[in-house]
Phi, psi and omega in degrees: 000155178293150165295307188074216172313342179304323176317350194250156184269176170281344144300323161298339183290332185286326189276339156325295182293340191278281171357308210262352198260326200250024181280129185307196195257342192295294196301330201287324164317294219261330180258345183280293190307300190286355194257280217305315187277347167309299201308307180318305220270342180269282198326311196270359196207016166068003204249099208242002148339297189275353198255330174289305191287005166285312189286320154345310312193266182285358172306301189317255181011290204283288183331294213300315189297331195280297187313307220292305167251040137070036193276122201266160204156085205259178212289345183264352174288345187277306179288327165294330166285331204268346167279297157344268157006289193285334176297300174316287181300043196248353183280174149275341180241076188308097175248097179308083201265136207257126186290153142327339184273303221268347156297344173269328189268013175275285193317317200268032161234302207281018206232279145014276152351281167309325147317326211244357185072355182253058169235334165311319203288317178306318188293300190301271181010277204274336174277357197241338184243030196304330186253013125217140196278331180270003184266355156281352193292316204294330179314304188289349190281313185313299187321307192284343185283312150339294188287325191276347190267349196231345186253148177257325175288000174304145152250025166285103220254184188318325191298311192280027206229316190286334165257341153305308191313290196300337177297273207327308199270321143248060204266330182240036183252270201273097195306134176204164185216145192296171214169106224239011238250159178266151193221022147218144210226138154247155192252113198227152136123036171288150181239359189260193194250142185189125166310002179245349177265127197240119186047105207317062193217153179224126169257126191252149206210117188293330175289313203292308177327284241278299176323306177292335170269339179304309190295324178298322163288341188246347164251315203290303200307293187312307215279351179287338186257002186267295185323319160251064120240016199221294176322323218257349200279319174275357155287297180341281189313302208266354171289281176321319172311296180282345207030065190299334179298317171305354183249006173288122170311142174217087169338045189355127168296001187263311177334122135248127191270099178276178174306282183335346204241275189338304170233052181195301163281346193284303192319297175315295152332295209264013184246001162266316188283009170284282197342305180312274180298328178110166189220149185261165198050204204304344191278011194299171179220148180276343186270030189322161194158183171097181166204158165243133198232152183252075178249150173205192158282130186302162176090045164224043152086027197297257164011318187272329184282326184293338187255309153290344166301285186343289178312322179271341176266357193042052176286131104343079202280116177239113148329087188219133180258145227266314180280323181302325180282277198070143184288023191255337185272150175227335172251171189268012197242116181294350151332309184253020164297149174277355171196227169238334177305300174302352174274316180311320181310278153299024191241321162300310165341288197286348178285317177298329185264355168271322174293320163114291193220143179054057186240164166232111149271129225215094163258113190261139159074031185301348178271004147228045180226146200280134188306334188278356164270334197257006161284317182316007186250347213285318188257060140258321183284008177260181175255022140265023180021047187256172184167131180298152186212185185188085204237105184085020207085319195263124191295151187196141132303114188242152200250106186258018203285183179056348212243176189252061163281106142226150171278132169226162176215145183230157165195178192215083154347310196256356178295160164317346181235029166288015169254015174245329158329090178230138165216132189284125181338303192282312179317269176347326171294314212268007213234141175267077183275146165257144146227126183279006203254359179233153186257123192286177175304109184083009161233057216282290175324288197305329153314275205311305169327319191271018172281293182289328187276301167026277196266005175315274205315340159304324180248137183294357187252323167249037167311303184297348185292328179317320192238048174237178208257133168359333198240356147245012151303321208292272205312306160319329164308294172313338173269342177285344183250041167060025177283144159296117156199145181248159206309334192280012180233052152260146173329277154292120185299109187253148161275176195267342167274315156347264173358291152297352203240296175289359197267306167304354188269324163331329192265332184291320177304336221266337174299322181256008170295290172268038145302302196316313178284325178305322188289323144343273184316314164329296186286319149332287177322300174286317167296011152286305184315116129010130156332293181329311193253018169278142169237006186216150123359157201261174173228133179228022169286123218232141176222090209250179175325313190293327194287006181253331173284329178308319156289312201275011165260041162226034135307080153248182197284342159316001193271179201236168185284287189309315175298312196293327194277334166333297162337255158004296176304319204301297171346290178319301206295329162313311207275336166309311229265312155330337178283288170090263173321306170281019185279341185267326163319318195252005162255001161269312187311323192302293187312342185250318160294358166268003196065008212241346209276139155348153156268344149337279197309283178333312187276330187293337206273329182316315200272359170257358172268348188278335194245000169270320176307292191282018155289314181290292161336336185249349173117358157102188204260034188242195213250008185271117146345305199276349169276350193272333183299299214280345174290321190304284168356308203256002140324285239264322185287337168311301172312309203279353160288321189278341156324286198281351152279354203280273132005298185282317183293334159327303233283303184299327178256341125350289165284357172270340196279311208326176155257167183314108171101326196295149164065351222290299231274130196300351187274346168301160180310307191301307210288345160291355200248354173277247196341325198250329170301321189286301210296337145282322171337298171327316192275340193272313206292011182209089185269161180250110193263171205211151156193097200265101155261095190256132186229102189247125203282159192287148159337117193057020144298350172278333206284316177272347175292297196299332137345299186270324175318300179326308176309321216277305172266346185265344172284307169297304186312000000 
């Protein structure tokens, strides 16, 4: 025979029956009529819809009854009676069917009873306690608890114990029918390990599967699909919190991996990030440590070069910028930040150093930043690659020894605020600096090149070259710089109007390549100097990647030599007006490292360095009386020293010229007017400053001063 209904464990069946037994005769009529018209409509039309929201249905009810007697009954045995439930009544003739184990364990407790002389005393009982029903229930429930708990040989477990008690109690309630059917299998010669396998046997039981996948589908699952959306909702959140897309490395489609990069900065990078990071096979090192550090003037690719190491080592690029931070942050606790963009800044800092592993921190742009923040760096960069942090409120060490951490740091020196460029000694020791913005030794050409692969990508005609292969850039240049090579050892197959078209716009470039390293070179040079030692205007005019990209897309190849320097000129003069005041000084130097200037242009430009010495010579341009005298002053002992070396080398070559006897005698004409000439020097070169201020106070300011003293004392007394 089939298990059939049997198929429902026995607690739901017993609260299916206890339900349905204690129903008035009306509702048992109105439910019985719809589960029987249910049934029909599922057999003949397939449709088990109306049999679910029936059961739906009757769920409150049936809960309510399981509180009312005190019935432990959780949601899915609940859904599980009211399904039972709607089935039995889906016959025309209801018989509730009943397992054989809970008809053995009712006979084998009343069997028991009759032994013991107490099965009468039970019977009246329970017949005595017929108009309430739970307190009759919890008796007979007490008896079978009793009994499967006092027999050791018994298998009547709770369920089946809770459904003889209810078959007991409505045993002349209710039509019911045995049901023989076997529902359990033992499974034997198991070998693995499982809390349900016991002596290598699973005993399997058809109600209880069917019970554990119901709870797996209708509780473990939701709640499980709850768990991830709920997971995903807090990733979700905490993605936007961090702004985790930002830290993904992002390549510029402009980026070119020029000669320069190749043999020359990768090679350097990347014997600094062995240090860091570790090197694979015999050369690793145990001692990790260092830093890198970048500096150049801007627009020369740091930040863009640094971002592509990354993307390629599958670093995590974490960014944190140098001016959002300002020389007002001093701690790594985003708390004491002054505002909130600097705190998102540290807050990076402390992200980085929680992840941990397969990072890059990147600090950009450290010349606006307070030198006491960038010591909390100092024993990272070491080898005990330790740091204070500060993640979520809690302060934390974090130990980076072993793990795949590096530091980099970029700044820009030469900017208006390179007198704020301080990096704390002991960092700096520990640190390997580049400036990518000088041509290092012996590599002067790939510096010059790399201005032009640079900027490919910048002009519509040698754009397609970026993603063609390296070395017919190289061969095309030889040919704008007038070498013989021939067109058949390029890659690509180009026709001869390409060809042409590109080797010229190549010759125009090659023309503002060296505008370009002089106004470089310039700029470098001047942002180096001292205050002190200037004898020209400061030049703050840059001749860097951008400004070559800037040029070369308004490159074509039709221009003539005068529109290419039209260009150049126009460029500059657009990038002067930023500048305000020093803008006509530093577009004359620009004409004079150009060759180009006027003789007009010349004398003007003679005359403003002439007129920066002696402004400076006087003490710089400002409004203290007394700096401008002690400027003059220490002018005029400069001059009258260069007199008087002037004067001594006369004097020495002179005395190599005389003839023999000429002079010999201290009485000569020269030699008192030499002797009384040193002797005014002397007096000059040790001036006497004098310096006097009469100031005559305005008409009736002593009369109210004296007013006031009077108010003054008379208050006090």
């Amino acid at each position: 025979a089939t298990a059939g209904l049997l198929r429902f464990s026995p607690a739901p069946r017993a609260l299916a029956c206890l339900y349905w037994a204690y129903l008035s005769r009306d509702e048992r009529a109105i439910l019985h009529r719809r589960a029987r018209s249910y049934g029909t409509l599922r057999d003949k039309l397939s449709d088990d819809a109306a049999q679910a929201s029936l059961a739906a249905e009757v769920e409150a009810p049936l809960r309510a009854m399981a509180d009312t007697y005190r019935i432990p009954a959780g949601p899915s045995e609940i859904r599980a009676a009211t399904q039972y439930l709607v089935q039995e009544l889906g016959t025309d003739q209801v018989r509730f069917s009943t397992s054989t184990e809970a008809i053995a364990c009712k006979d084998a407790l009343l069997a028991h009873l009759e032994d013991l002389g107490a099965r009468r005393a039970l019977e009246d009982d329970l017949r005595g306690l017929e108009a309430f029903p739970a307190q009759r229930l919890e008796l007979a429930r007490s008896y079978f608890h009793a009994f499967s708990k006092g027999r050791s040989g018994t298998s009547a477990s709770h369920a089946v114990a809770l459904e003889a008690a209810v078959l007991l109690v409505t045993e002349r309630v209710l039509d019911r029918q045995s049901v023989a059917a076997v529902t359990s299998v033992d499974v034997t010669g198991l070998l693995g390990q499982h809390p349900r396998i016991r002596e290598r046997t699973l005993t399997v039981r058809l109600d209880e599967f069917l019970d554990r996948m119901s709870m797996f589908v209708h509780e473990r699952v939701p709640r499980f699909r709850h768990l991830r959306e709920l997971r995903a909702q807090v990733v979700a959140r905490e993605q936007s919190r961090l702004r985790l897309d930002e830290y993904m490395p992002r390549v510029l489609s402009s980026f070119v991996r020029n000669r320069l990069i190749d043999e020359v900065y990768l090679p350097l990078i990347g014997a600094n990030l062995a240090k860091q990071l570790g090197a694979a096979g015999a050369a690793k090192r145990t001692d990790l440590m260092g830093l890198l550090l970048l500096i150049s003037p801007p627009g020369y690719g740091k930040t863009t070069l640094m971002e592509y190491v990354a993307s390629k080592l599958g670093l995590v690029f974490v960014k944190v910028n140098g001016p959002s931070l300002g020389h007002g942050v001093t701690s790594v606790d985003p708390a004491e930040a002054p505002n909130a963009t600097a705190r998102q800044e540290v807050e990076k800092i402390s992200f980085a150093l929680e992840m941990g592993n397969n990072v890059m921190l990147y600090l950009d742009d450290i010349q606006h930043t307070n030198p006491e923040l960038l010591q909390k760096f100092i024993s990272l960069c070491d080898a005990q690659r330790r740091m204070e942090g500060v993640w979520r409120g809690r302060t934390r060490t974090y130990d980076l020894r072993g793990k795949r951490f590096c530091v980099v740091m970029a700044g820009n020196p030469y900017t208006e605020a390179g007198t704020k460029f301080q990096i704390p000694d002991m960092l700096a020791n520990r640190a390997d600096t580049y400036n990518l913005g000088e041509v290092l030794e012996g590599k002067g050409d790939l510096f010059a090149s790399s201005y032009l692969e640079n900027a490919l990508t910048s002009n519509s005609v040698l754009a397609p070259l970026s993603g063609r292969d390296p070395k017919d850039v190289h061969l095309l240049l030889r040919l704008a710089q007038g070498e013989e090579v021939p067109t058949t050892n390029l890659s690509y197959g180009y026709s001869g109007a390409e060809v042409q078209e590109i080797v010229s716009v190549f010759r125009h470039l090659l023309r503002v390549q060296t505008v370009l390293l002089k106004v470089n070179q310039q700029y470098i040079l001047s942002a180096a100097q001292e205050e002190t030692f200037r004898t020209e205007p400061r030049f703050q005019l840059q001749g860097s990647y951008r400004n070559m990209a800037k040029i070369a897309e308004k490159v074509v190849s039709a221009m003539n030599p005068e529109e290419l320097d039209r260009l150049v000129s126009d460029h500059y003069q657009a990038e002067a007006q930023t500048l305000t005041g020093g803008a006509e000084a530093n577009l004359l130097k620009l004409g004079e490292l150009r060759g180009t200037l006027s003789a007009k242009e010349l004398e003007r430009w003679n005359a403003i360095k002439q007129e920066f010495q002696r402004v400076k010579r006087m003490g710089g341009s400002g409004d203290d009386p007394v700096s401008r005298v002690t400027g003059t002053l220490s002018g005029l002992d400069a001059q009258l020293a260069g007199i008087r070396e002037t004067i001594l080398e006369a004097s020495k070559e002179a005395r190599k010229a005389r003839k023999p006897g000429v002079f010999d005698a201290p009485e000569g004409a020269l030699g008192p007017l030499l002797v009384s000439l040193e002797k005014g020097l002397r007096e000059l070169s040790q001036p006497k400053v004098s310096l006097e201020v009469k100031q005559q106070p305005p008409p009736g300011f002593g009369d109210l001063l004296a007013q006031q003293i009077s108010l003054i004392q008379n208050t006090l007394v």
